[in-house]
Coordinates of C-alpha atoms in Angstrom, one line a residue:
Chain A
M8 CA -10.7 165.6 -6.7
A9 CA -9.6 163.8 -3.6
T10 CA -10.8 160.2 -3.3
W11 CA -12.6 160.8 0.0
L12 CA -14.5 163.7 -1.5
K13 CA -15.7 161.5 -4.4
Q14 CA -16.8 158.9 -1.9
A15 CA -18.6 161.4 0.2
A16 CA -20.4 162.8 -2.8
A17 CA -21.4 159.3 -3.9
G18 CA -22.5 158.5 -0.4
M19 CA -24.6 161.6 -0.2
A20 CA -26.2 160.9 -3.5
F21 CA -27.1 157.4 -2.4
A22 CA -28.5 158.7 0.8
L23 CA -30.6 161.3 -1.0
A24 CA -31.9 158.7 -3.4
A25 CA -32.8 156.4 -0.5
L26 CA -34.4 159.3 1.3
L27 CA -36.5 160.2 -1.7
A28 CA -37.5 156.6 -2.4
G29 CA -37.9 155.6 1.3
P30 CA -41.5 156.3 2.1
A31 CA -42.8 154.8 -1.1
A32 CA -40.8 151.7 -0.5
A33 CA -42.5 151.3 2.8
Q34 CA -46.0 151.6 1.4
A35 CA -46.5 150.1 -2.1
D36 CA -45.2 146.6 -2.4
D37 CA -45.9 145.6 -5.9
G38 CA -46.9 148.9 -7.6
P39 CA -44.6 151.7 -8.8
R40 CA -42.8 153.6 -6.1
R41 CA -42.2 157.1 -7.6
V42 CA -45.2 158.2 -9.7
V43 CA -45.3 161.6 -11.4
S44 CA -48.6 162.8 -12.9
I45 CA -48.4 165.5 -15.7
N46 CA -52.1 165.9 -16.5
L47 CA -54.8 167.5 -14.4
C48 CA -57.2 164.5 -14.7
T49 CA -54.6 161.9 -13.9
D50 CA -53.6 164.1 -11.0
Q51 CA -57.1 163.8 -9.6
L52 CA -57.4 160.0 -10.1
A53 CA -53.9 159.4 -8.6
L54 CA -54.6 161.7 -5.6
L55 CA -57.7 159.6 -5.0
L56 CA -56.0 156.2 -5.2
A57 CA -52.3 156.4 -4.6
A58 CA -50.7 155.1 -1.4
P59 CA -49.1 157.7 0.9
G60 CA -45.8 158.7 -0.6
Q61 CA -46.4 156.9 -3.9
L62 CA -47.3 160.0 -5.9
V63 CA -44.3 162.4 -5.8
S64 CA -45.4 165.3 -8.1
V65 CA -48.6 166.6 -9.8
S66 CA -49.1 169.0 -12.7
R67 CA -49.2 172.7 -12.1
L68 CA -53.0 173.0 -12.5
A69 CA -53.5 170.6 -9.6
H70 CA -52.8 173.4 -7.2
D71 CA -55.4 175.7 -8.8
P72 CA -58.6 175.6 -6.7
Q73 CA -60.7 176.5 -9.7
S74 CA -59.5 173.7 -11.9
S75 CA -58.6 171.0 -9.3
A76 CA -61.2 169.4 -7.1
L77 CA -58.5 167.9 -4.9
H78 CA -56.3 171.0 -4.7
A79 CA -56.1 170.9 -0.9
R80 CA -54.6 167.4 -1.0
A81 CA -52.4 168.3 -4.0
R82 CA -50.8 171.2 -2.2
A83 CA -48.8 168.7 -0.1
L84 CA -47.0 167.7 -3.3
P85 CA -44.6 169.7 -5.5
V86 CA -45.9 170.6 -9.0
N87 CA -44.2 170.0 -12.3
G88 CA -44.6 171.9 -15.6
S89 CA -45.3 168.7 -17.5
G90 CA -42.1 169.0 -19.6
A91 CA -39.9 165.9 -20.3
E92 CA -36.8 167.5 -18.8
E93 CA -38.1 168.3 -15.3
V94 CA -40.2 165.1 -15.2
Y95 CA -37.1 163.0 -16.0
L96 CA -35.1 164.7 -13.2
L97 CA -37.8 163.6 -10.7
A98 CA -36.6 160.0 -11.4
P99 CA -40.1 158.5 -11.6
D100 CA -40.7 154.8 -12.2
L101 CA -44.1 155.6 -13.7
V102 CA -45.5 158.8 -15.4
L103 CA -49.2 159.3 -15.7
A104 CA -50.4 161.4 -18.7
G105 CA -53.5 162.0 -20.7
T106 CA -53.9 160.8 -24.3
F107 CA -53.8 164.5 -25.3
T108 CA -50.5 165.2 -23.5
A109 CA -48.0 166.4 -26.1
A110 CA -46.9 163.3 -28.0
S111 CA -43.3 164.6 -28.1
T112 CA -43.1 164.6 -24.3
V113 CA -44.5 161.1 -24.0
Q114 CA -42.1 159.8 -26.6
M115 CA -39.1 161.5 -25.0
L116 CA -39.9 160.0 -21.6
R117 CA -40.4 156.5 -23.1
D118 CA -37.1 156.8 -25.1
L119 CA -35.4 157.6 -21.7
G120 CA -36.8 154.3 -20.4
I121 CA -39.6 155.7 -18.2
P122 CA -42.9 153.9 -18.5
V123 CA -45.8 156.3 -19.3
A124 CA -49.4 155.3 -18.7
L125 CA -51.9 157.2 -20.9
F126 CA -55.5 157.9 -19.8
A127 CA -58.1 158.9 -22.3
P128 CA -60.4 161.7 -21.2
A129 CA -63.8 160.5 -20.0
T130 CA -66.7 161.3 -22.5
S131 CA -69.5 160.0 -20.3
L132 CA -70.3 159.1 -16.7
A133 CA -70.0 155.4 -17.7
D134 CA -66.3 156.0 -18.4
I135 CA -65.5 156.9 -14.8
P136 CA -65.4 153.4 -13.3
A137 CA -63.2 152.3 -16.1
R138 CA -60.8 155.2 -15.5
L139 CA -60.7 154.5 -11.8
R140 CA -59.9 150.8 -12.4
Q141 CA -57.2 151.7 -15.0
M142 CA -55.6 154.0 -12.4
G143 CA -55.9 151.3 -9.7
A144 CA -54.2 148.8 -11.9
A145 CA -51.4 151.3 -12.9
L146 CA -50.7 152.1 -9.2
G147 CA -51.2 148.6 -7.9
R148 CA -54.1 149.8 -5.9
E149 CA -57.0 147.7 -7.3
A150 CA -58.8 147.3 -4.0
E151 CA -59.0 151.1 -3.4
A152 CA -60.2 151.5 -7.0
E153 CA -63.0 149.0 -6.5
A154 CA -64.1 150.8 -3.3
R155 CA -64.3 154.1 -5.2
V156 CA -66.2 152.5 -8.1
A157 CA -68.8 151.1 -5.6
A158 CA -69.1 154.5 -3.9
F159 CA -69.6 156.2 -7.3
H160 CA -72.4 153.8 -8.3
D161 CA -74.1 154.5 -4.9
G162 CA -73.8 158.2 -5.6
L163 CA -75.4 157.9 -9.0
A164 CA -78.2 155.7 -7.7
A165 CA -79.0 158.2 -5.0
L166 CA -79.7 161.0 -7.5
P167 CA -83.4 161.9 -7.8
T168 CA -85.0 160.8 -11.1
A169 CA -85.9 163.5 -13.6
P170 CA -89.6 164.4 -13.9
D171 CA -90.9 165.3 -17.4
P172 CA -90.9 167.6 -19.2
R173 CA -87.1 168.0 -19.2
P174 CA -86.0 171.6 -19.6
R175 CA -83.8 172.5 -22.5
A176 CA -80.3 173.7 -21.5
A177 CA -77.2 175.0 -23.3
L178 CA -73.7 174.8 -22.0
Y179 CA -71.8 177.9 -23.2
Y180 CA -68.1 178.4 -22.9
V181 CA -65.5 181.0 -23.9
N182 CA -65.3 181.5 -27.7
S183 CA -68.9 180.3 -28.1
Y184 CA -67.9 176.7 -27.5
T185 CA -70.6 174.2 -26.4
S186 CA -70.5 170.5 -25.3
G187 CA -72.7 168.0 -27.0
D188 CA -74.3 164.8 -25.7
R189 CA -71.3 162.7 -26.4
T190 CA -69.1 164.5 -23.9
L191 CA -68.7 164.3 -20.1
A192 CA -70.3 167.7 -19.6
G193 CA -73.2 166.8 -21.9
D194 CA -73.7 163.5 -20.0
I195 CA -73.7 165.4 -16.6
L196 CA -76.5 167.7 -18.0
T197 CA -78.5 164.7 -19.2
A198 CA -78.0 162.9 -15.9
A199 CA -79.4 166.0 -14.1
G200 CA -82.6 165.8 -16.1
F201 CA -82.0 168.4 -18.9
V202 CA -82.1 168.1 -22.7
N203 CA -78.9 169.5 -24.2
V204 CA -79.8 171.9 -27.1
A205 CA -76.4 171.2 -28.7
G206 CA -78.0 168.1 -30.1
E207 CA -80.7 170.1 -31.9
A208 CA -77.9 172.1 -33.4
G209 CA -76.2 168.9 -34.7
L210 CA -73.3 169.2 -32.3
E211 CA -73.1 165.7 -30.8
H212 CA -69.5 166.1 -29.7
G213 CA -69.6 169.8 -29.1
G214 CA -68.1 172.6 -31.1
T215 CA -68.7 176.2 -31.9
L216 CA -72.2 177.4 -31.4
P217 CA -72.4 180.9 -32.8
L218 CA -74.2 183.3 -30.5
E219 CA -77.0 183.8 -33.1
R220 CA -77.7 180.1 -33.3
L221 CA -77.7 179.9 -29.5
I222 CA -80.3 182.7 -29.3
M223 CA -82.4 181.1 -32.0
L224 CA -82.4 177.8 -30.1
A225 CA -83.9 179.8 -27.1
P226 CA -82.9 177.3 -24.4
D227 CA -84.8 177.4 -21.0
V228 CA -81.5 177.6 -19.2
I229 CA -78.1 178.8 -20.3
V230 CA -75.2 177.6 -18.1
R231 CA -72.1 179.6 -18.8
G232 CA -68.4 178.7 -18.4
R233 CA -66.5 180.0 -15.4
D234 CA -64.7 183.3 -15.2
Y235 CA -61.0 183.0 -15.7
P236 CA -58.5 185.3 -14.0
G237 CA -57.5 188.4 -16.0
Q238 CA -59.3 189.6 -19.1
S239 CA -59.7 188.4 -22.6
R240 CA -61.8 189.4 -25.6
A241 CA -62.6 185.7 -26.1
E242 CA -64.7 185.8 -22.9
D243 CA -66.8 188.8 -24.0
V244 CA -69.4 186.6 -25.7
L245 CA -70.5 185.2 -22.3
N246 CA -71.6 188.7 -21.3
H247 CA -73.2 189.7 -24.5
P248 CA -76.4 191.7 -23.9
A249 CA -78.4 189.4 -26.2
L250 CA -78.1 186.6 -23.7
R251 CA -80.2 188.7 -21.2
R252 CA -82.8 190.0 -23.7
L253 CA -84.2 186.6 -24.5
A254 CA -87.7 186.2 -22.9
G255 CA -88.0 182.8 -21.3
S256 CA -84.3 182.0 -21.0
R257 CA -82.5 182.1 -17.7
L258 CA -78.8 182.6 -17.3
V259 CA -78.0 180.4 -14.3
G260 CA -75.3 178.2 -12.8
E261 CA -71.7 178.1 -13.6
L262 CA -69.6 175.4 -15.2
T263 CA -67.1 175.0 -12.4
D264 CA -64.2 173.4 -14.2
R265 CA -63.1 171.3 -11.2
D266 CA -66.3 169.4 -11.1
W267 CA -66.9 169.2 -14.9
I268 CA -63.8 168.5 -16.8
C269 CA -62.2 165.3 -15.3
G270 CA -63.8 161.9 -15.3
T271 CA -63.6 161.3 -11.6
P272 CA -66.3 160.7 -8.9
Q273 CA -66.1 164.5 -8.4
V274 CA -68.6 164.9 -11.3
L275 CA -71.3 163.9 -8.9
A276 CA -71.0 167.4 -7.4
A277 CA -71.7 168.8 -10.9
V278 CA -74.7 166.5 -11.4
R279 CA -76.1 167.4 -8.0
A280 CA -75.7 171.1 -8.6
M281 CA -77.4 170.8 -12.0
T282 CA -80.2 168.6 -10.5
A283 CA -80.9 171.3 -7.9
L284 CA -81.1 173.8 -10.8
R285 CA -83.5 171.6 -12.7
M286 CA -85.8 171.2 -9.6
E287 CA -85.8 174.9 -9.2
Q288 CA -86.7 175.3 -12.9
A289 CA -89.6 172.9 -12.5
R290 CA -91.2 175.0 -9.8
Chain B
M20 CA -73.0 215.2 -55.4
K21 CA -74.1 212.4 -57.7
L22 CA -71.2 210.3 -56.5
L23 CA -72.1 210.8 -52.8
L24 CA -75.7 209.8 -53.5
G25 CA -74.5 206.7 -55.3
L26 CA -72.2 205.8 -52.5
G27 CA -74.9 206.5 -49.9
A28 CA -77.3 204.2 -51.8
L29 CA -74.5 201.5 -51.9
C30 CA -74.0 201.9 -48.1
A31 CA -77.7 201.6 -47.5
A32 CA -78.0 198.4 -49.6
L33 CA -75.0 196.8 -48.0
F34 CA -76.3 197.8 -44.5
V35 CA -79.5 195.8 -45.2
A36 CA -77.5 193.0 -46.7
A37 CA -75.3 192.9 -43.5
L38 CA -78.5 192.8 -41.4
L39 CA -79.6 189.7 -43.4
S40 CA -76.2 188.0 -43.1
G41 CA -75.6 185.6 -40.3
Q42 CA -75.8 182.1 -38.9
A43 CA -79.5 182.2 -38.1
D44 CA -81.3 181.6 -41.4
A45 CA -84.8 183.0 -41.3
G46 CA -85.7 184.7 -44.5
A47 CA -85.3 188.4 -45.4
A48 CA -88.9 189.5 -44.8
R49 CA -89.3 187.7 -41.5
S50 CA -85.9 189.0 -40.3
L51 CA -86.7 192.6 -41.1
A52 CA -90.1 192.3 -39.5
A53 CA -88.6 190.9 -36.3
L54 CA -86.0 193.8 -36.3
L55 CA -88.9 196.3 -36.3
A56 CA -91.1 194.4 -33.9
G57 CA -88.6 194.0 -31.1
D58 CA -91.0 191.6 -29.2
G59 CA -88.4 189.5 -27.4
T60 CA -88.7 186.5 -29.7
P61 CA -85.3 184.8 -30.5
L62 CA -85.2 186.2 -34.0
S63 CA -85.9 189.8 -32.9
V64 CA -83.1 189.5 -30.2
V65 CA -80.8 188.2 -32.9
M66 CA -81.7 191.1 -35.2
R67 CA -81.7 193.9 -32.6
E68 CA -78.9 192.9 -30.3
I69 CA -76.4 191.0 -32.6
R70 CA -76.8 192.1 -36.2
L71 CA -77.9 195.7 -35.8
P72 CA -75.0 196.8 -33.7
R73 CA -72.6 194.8 -35.9
A74 CA -73.8 196.5 -39.1
I75 CA -73.7 199.9 -37.4
L76 CA -70.2 199.3 -36.1
A77 CA -69.1 198.2 -39.6
A78 CA -70.4 201.4 -41.2
M79 CA -68.9 203.6 -38.4
I80 CA -65.5 201.9 -38.5
G81 CA -65.3 201.9 -42.3
A82 CA -66.2 205.6 -42.4
S83 CA -63.5 206.4 -39.8
L84 CA -60.8 204.5 -41.6
G85 CA -61.7 205.8 -45.0
L86 CA -61.9 209.4 -43.8
A87 CA -58.6 209.1 -41.8
G88 CA -56.9 207.6 -44.9
A89 CA -58.1 210.3 -47.2
A90 CA -57.1 213.1 -44.8
M91 CA -53.7 211.7 -44.1
Q92 CA -53.0 211.2 -47.8
G93 CA -54.1 214.7 -48.5
Y94 CA -52.0 216.2 -45.8
L95 CA -48.8 214.3 -46.6
R96 CA -49.6 214.3 -50.4
N97 CA -48.6 210.6 -50.5
P98 CA -51.0 207.8 -51.5
L99 CA -49.3 205.3 -49.2
A100 CA -50.3 207.1 -46.0
E101 CA -52.8 204.8 -44.3
P102 CA -53.6 204.4 -40.5
G103 CA -53.0 200.6 -40.7
L104 CA -49.8 200.7 -42.7
I105 CA -48.1 203.4 -40.8
G106 CA -48.8 201.8 -37.4
V107 CA -51.6 204.0 -36.0
S108 CA -54.0 201.1 -35.8
G109 CA -51.4 198.8 -34.3
A110 CA -50.5 201.4 -31.6
A111 CA -54.2 201.9 -30.9
A112 CA -54.6 198.2 -30.4
L113 CA -51.7 198.2 -28.0
G114 CA -53.4 201.0 -26.0
A115 CA -56.7 199.0 -25.9
V116 CA -54.9 195.8 -24.8
L117 CA -53.1 197.7 -22.0
A118 CA -56.4 199.2 -20.8
I119 CA -58.1 195.8 -20.8
Q120 CA -55.2 193.8 -19.3
S121 CA -54.5 196.3 -16.6
G122 CA -58.1 196.1 -15.5
L123 CA -58.6 199.9 -16.1
A124 CA -61.3 199.2 -18.7
L125 CA -63.3 197.3 -16.1
R126 CA -63.2 200.2 -13.6
H127 CA -63.9 203.0 -16.2
A128 CA -65.6 202.0 -19.4
L129 CA -64.1 205.1 -21.1
A130 CA -60.5 203.9 -20.3
L131 CA -60.7 201.5 -23.3
P132 CA -61.3 204.1 -26.1
L133 CA -59.2 206.7 -24.3
A134 CA -56.1 204.4 -24.0
A135 CA -56.5 203.4 -27.7
L136 CA -56.8 207.1 -28.6
G137 CA -53.7 208.0 -26.6
M138 CA -51.5 205.4 -28.2
A139 CA -52.9 206.3 -31.7
L140 CA -52.0 209.9 -30.9
A141 CA -48.5 209.0 -30.0
A142 CA -48.1 207.0 -33.3
V143 CA -49.5 209.8 -35.5
L144 CA -47.2 212.4 -33.8
L145 CA -44.2 210.0 -34.3
I146 CA -45.0 209.4 -37.9
L147 CA -45.4 213.1 -38.7
A148 CA -42.1 213.9 -36.9
L149 CA -40.3 211.2 -38.8
A150 CA -41.9 211.7 -42.2
G151 CA -41.6 215.5 -42.2
P152 CA -44.1 217.9 -43.8
R153 CA -44.1 216.3 -47.3
G154 CA -44.0 212.7 -46.1
S155 CA -41.6 211.0 -48.5
S156 CA -42.6 207.5 -49.2
I157 CA -39.5 205.8 -48.0
T158 CA -39.5 207.4 -44.5
L159 CA -43.2 207.0 -44.2
I160 CA -43.1 203.3 -44.9
L161 CA -40.0 202.6 -42.9
A162 CA -41.4 204.5 -39.9
G163 CA -44.7 202.7 -40.3
I164 CA -42.9 199.3 -40.3
A165 CA -41.0 200.2 -37.2
I166 CA -44.0 201.5 -35.3
S167 CA -46.2 198.5 -36.4
A168 CA -43.5 196.0 -35.4
L169 CA -43.0 197.6 -32.0
A170 CA -46.7 197.9 -31.3
S171 CA -47.5 194.3 -32.3
A172 CA -44.6 193.0 -30.3
L173 CA -45.7 194.8 -27.2
T174 CA -49.3 193.7 -27.8
S175 CA -48.2 190.1 -28.0
L176 CA -46.0 190.5 -24.9
V177 CA -48.8 192.0 -22.8
L178 CA -51.3 189.2 -24.0
N179 CA -48.8 186.5 -23.4
L180 CA -48.1 187.8 -19.8
S181 CA -51.8 187.7 -19.0
P182 CA -53.0 185.2 -16.5
N183 CA -56.0 184.5 -18.7
P184 CA -55.7 181.3 -20.6
F185 CA -57.5 182.8 -23.7
A186 CA -55.6 186.1 -23.8
A187 CA -52.8 184.8 -26.1
A188 CA -55.4 183.7 -28.7
D189 CA -56.7 187.3 -28.6
I190 CA -53.5 188.4 -30.4
V191 CA -55.2 187.4 -33.7
F192 CA -58.2 189.6 -33.0
W193 CA -56.1 192.6 -32.2
M194 CA -53.9 192.2 -35.2
M195 CA -56.6 191.3 -37.8
G196 CA -59.8 192.8 -36.4
S197 CA -63.2 191.3 -36.2
L198 CA -66.8 192.5 -35.5
A199 CA -68.0 189.1 -34.3
D200 CA -70.4 189.3 -31.3
R201 CA -69.9 193.1 -30.7
S202 CA -72.9 194.8 -29.1
F203 CA -74.5 198.2 -28.6
V204 CA -72.1 198.6 -25.6
H205 CA -69.3 198.9 -28.2
V206 CA -71.4 201.2 -30.5
W207 CA -72.0 203.7 -27.6
L208 CA -68.4 203.4 -26.4
A209 CA -66.9 204.3 -29.8
L210 CA -69.5 206.7 -31.2
P211 CA -68.6 209.9 -29.3
F212 CA -64.9 209.6 -30.1
M213 CA -65.5 208.7 -33.7
A214 CA -67.9 211.6 -34.2
A215 CA -65.4 214.0 -32.8
G216 CA -62.8 212.6 -35.1
W217 CA -65.1 212.9 -38.1
L218 CA -65.8 216.5 -37.4
L219 CA -62.1 217.3 -37.1
L220 CA -61.2 215.4 -40.3
A221 CA -64.2 216.6 -42.4
G222 CA -63.2 220.2 -41.6
M223 CA -59.9 219.8 -43.3
G224 CA -61.2 219.9 -46.8
R225 CA -60.5 223.5 -47.7
G226 CA -57.1 223.4 -46.2
L227 CA -56.2 220.2 -48.0
D228 CA -57.4 221.7 -51.3
A229 CA -55.1 224.6 -50.8
L230 CA -52.2 222.4 -49.9
T231 CA -52.3 220.6 -53.3
L232 CA -50.9 223.9 -54.7
G233 CA -47.9 223.8 -52.3
E234 CA -47.4 225.0 -48.7
D235 CA -46.4 228.5 -49.6
T236 CA -49.5 229.0 -51.8
A237 CA -51.7 227.5 -49.1
R238 CA -50.2 229.9 -46.5
A239 CA -50.8 232.8 -48.9
M240 CA -54.4 231.7 -49.2
G241 CA -54.8 232.0 -45.5
V242 CA -54.6 228.3 -44.5
R243 CA -53.0 227.9 -41.1
L244 CA -50.9 224.7 -41.5
S245 CA -50.3 224.2 -37.8
R246 CA -54.0 224.1 -37.2
L247 CA -54.5 221.7 -40.1
R248 CA -51.9 219.5 -38.6
L249 CA -53.5 219.5 -35.2
Q250 CA -56.9 218.6 -36.9
L251 CA -55.3 215.7 -38.7
V252 CA -53.5 214.4 -35.6
F253 CA -56.4 214.5 -33.2
G254 CA -59.0 213.6 -35.8
T255 CA -57.1 210.5 -36.9
A256 CA -56.3 209.5 -33.3
A257 CA -59.9 209.8 -32.2
A258 CA -61.5 208.0 -35.2
V259 CA -58.9 205.3 -35.6
G260 CA -58.4 204.9 -31.9
A261 CA -62.1 204.3 -31.2
A262 CA -62.5 202.0 -34.2
T263 CA -59.5 199.9 -33.1
A264 CA -60.6 199.8 -29.4
V265 CA -63.8 197.9 -30.3
A266 CA -62.9 195.9 -33.4
G267 CA -59.1 195.5 -33.5
A268 CA -56.7 196.7 -36.2
I269 CA -58.4 196.6 -39.6
G270 CA -55.8 197.5 -42.3
F271 CA -56.0 198.7 -45.9
V272 CA -59.4 200.4 -45.8
G273 CA -57.8 203.9 -45.8
L274 CA -55.5 202.8 -48.6
V275 CA -58.0 201.1 -51.0
V276 CA -60.9 203.5 -50.7
P277 CA -59.3 206.9 -51.4
H278 CA -57.3 205.2 -54.2
L279 CA -60.5 204.0 -55.9
L280 CA -62.4 207.2 -55.5
R281 CA -59.7 209.8 -56.2
P282 CA -60.2 209.7 -60.0
L283 CA -64.0 210.1 -59.5
V284 CA -63.6 213.4 -57.6
G285 CA -61.0 214.9 -59.8
A286 CA -58.3 214.4 -57.2
Q287 CA -59.8 217.2 -55.1
P288 CA -59.3 216.4 -51.3
S289 CA -62.4 218.3 -50.1
R290 CA -64.6 216.1 -52.3
L291 CA -62.5 213.0 -51.5
L292 CA -63.1 213.2 -47.8
P293 CA -66.9 212.6 -47.7
A294 CA -66.7 210.1 -50.6
S295 CA -64.0 208.1 -48.7
A296 CA -66.1 208.1 -45.6
L297 CA -69.0 206.6 -47.4
G298 CA -66.7 204.3 -49.5
G299 CA -65.0 203.1 -46.3
A300 CA -68.3 202.3 -44.7
A301 CA -69.4 200.3 -47.9
L302 CA -66.1 198.4 -48.0
V303 CA -66.1 197.3 -44.4
L304 CA -69.8 196.4 -44.6
A305 CA -69.1 194.3 -47.7
A306 CA -66.0 192.7 -46.0
D307 CA -68.0 191.8 -42.9
I308 CA -70.7 190.2 -45.1
A309 CA -68.0 188.2 -46.8
V310 CA -66.5 186.8 -43.6
R311 CA -69.9 185.6 -42.6
E312 CA -70.9 184.2 -45.9
V313 CA -67.6 182.5 -46.8
L314 CA -67.0 180.7 -43.5
P315 CA -70.2 181.1 -41.5
A316 CA -69.2 178.8 -38.6
R317 CA -65.7 180.1 -38.2
D318 CA -64.7 183.6 -36.9
L319 CA -62.8 184.6 -40.0
K320 CA -61.1 188.0 -39.3
L321 CA -61.9 191.1 -41.2
G322 CA -58.2 191.9 -41.6
V323 CA -57.8 188.7 -43.7
V324 CA -60.4 189.9 -46.3
M325 CA -59.0 193.5 -46.2
A326 CA -55.4 192.3 -46.7
L327 CA -56.5 190.1 -49.6
I328 CA -58.0 193.2 -51.3
G329 CA -55.5 195.8 -50.1
A330 CA -52.1 194.1 -50.3
P331 CA -52.0 193.7 -54.1
L332 CA -53.1 197.4 -54.4
F333 CA -50.3 198.3 -52.0
L334 CA -47.8 196.5 -54.1
H335 CA -49.1 198.2 -57.2
L336 CA -48.8 201.6 -55.5
I337 CA -45.2 200.9 -54.4
Y338 CA -44.4 199.8 -58.0
R339 CA -45.7 203.1 -59.3
T340 CA -43.9 205.2 -56.7
R341 CA -40.6 203.3 -57.0
A342 CA -39.0 206.2 -59.0
E343 CA -39.5 208.4 -56.0
M344 CA -38.2 205.7 -53.6
S345 CA -35.0 204.9 -55.4

């Protein structure tokens, strides 16, 4: 290859790198400049807190309006499939992942010299300020994180208090799965003024609640998981006729994934929706 | 007659035991009272909407598989012919999965059993074409392996291509079969097709008896073999197709039951048919009780229990017929 061609290629590569890194360099002074998120929940936290240009890619689910509360904002960014190979080629200086992200992916990225920050899933509303602060520290955006934490506390304080008696509710997902009190979804239910029947069934953390046992618990309200695209036999249980035959139980509401699964201030939307449901139930 | 009464009593006892088996523990007397009362209490909803359709389906599916196995073995004069082993159940599962994943089953409820029936029909025709009139063991088993492999690969492919995040996990259900959380919707969906299949298969008794004396003798006795063949093809496709459409592929029932009952009926096909129907119902009811009593909180698949019972017997039968196969 002619020398000039090599030089031109090197020059172009340099220009490209500068172009890619450019906007981030202008914005974040002390934090990482090319951040890639490979987990839906770290996507949400990073979209909330990152400086313009700092976040360069989000996980594929972030574009799904059903799963991602900030999907509109996420659409401005390219998605990644959360695999080590494609994440490495994005040349990040920080990768954001969940503690349940495949350990092999995390280890591979670390072996390649890329720092990976791991975020544990929130299991209660109280975890959310901690996750916001952790993300703020990882991105060098502590002030923004504190502002979001304060707004979240205001939002919680503004919720109406629950009058007694508290209605008994069950969360029912695909494959007869339910969430117990020691989960984020269970905490949302409690904050909205319901008693979670999963506790009566001995499922503190959640687990399989066979249809028969759900019916025997006879909850006042059964909140079912969302409908996923396409069909599956696993979802049949959510439409079982027995759920409708139970006198005194109502099938209402929907567990909108985007508001329920990630520990972000977005859960306030789920709490408000469930609070409205409880007020309606009280009448 | 005595045998049929005994098997009928066994079915009835297992049916009641199946009604009393489940995660909600409420005592036999209270449970049965709630079943009859139907007063909207939680226990009566459990009994009427969950356990009753499940027990009815277990009996219906067992009868279908037992009957289809006995008829097929009588026609091919080969004890290894069984809807699950020769790929009919697997093909029916593929048909059901195609109907569900294409959305056809949502638009027309009957699309589900019809698609399963159609694919089962194709598999039976293919098997009969490959195995020939006498159904030698080696071609029967090899053709069965090929059809099963193709059907299960296509089923997995379709489910893996589905946009639904839970569809891929459904592969286990379609391959192993389960009655968990089925409802009366499934009973009514499957019953007309199964009943048609039962009628066709049950009417084969005299022809199959004559066939034990050889094809020429049977013809001389006035048996129309082409008609007998059509009865077998459509009867098996309807009964096994409908069973698989609602409960997935449950193997070995049609192998185990006729094998156990054959000595008791003097190896006479016309007596084996009704006995196998009752025996199949009893076996699937018992297996469905076992999956609930052994691992109550997990959805253990029926196919697991059936394979544990059936596979050793299958090996034994192959061992016995190895002279023919070599």
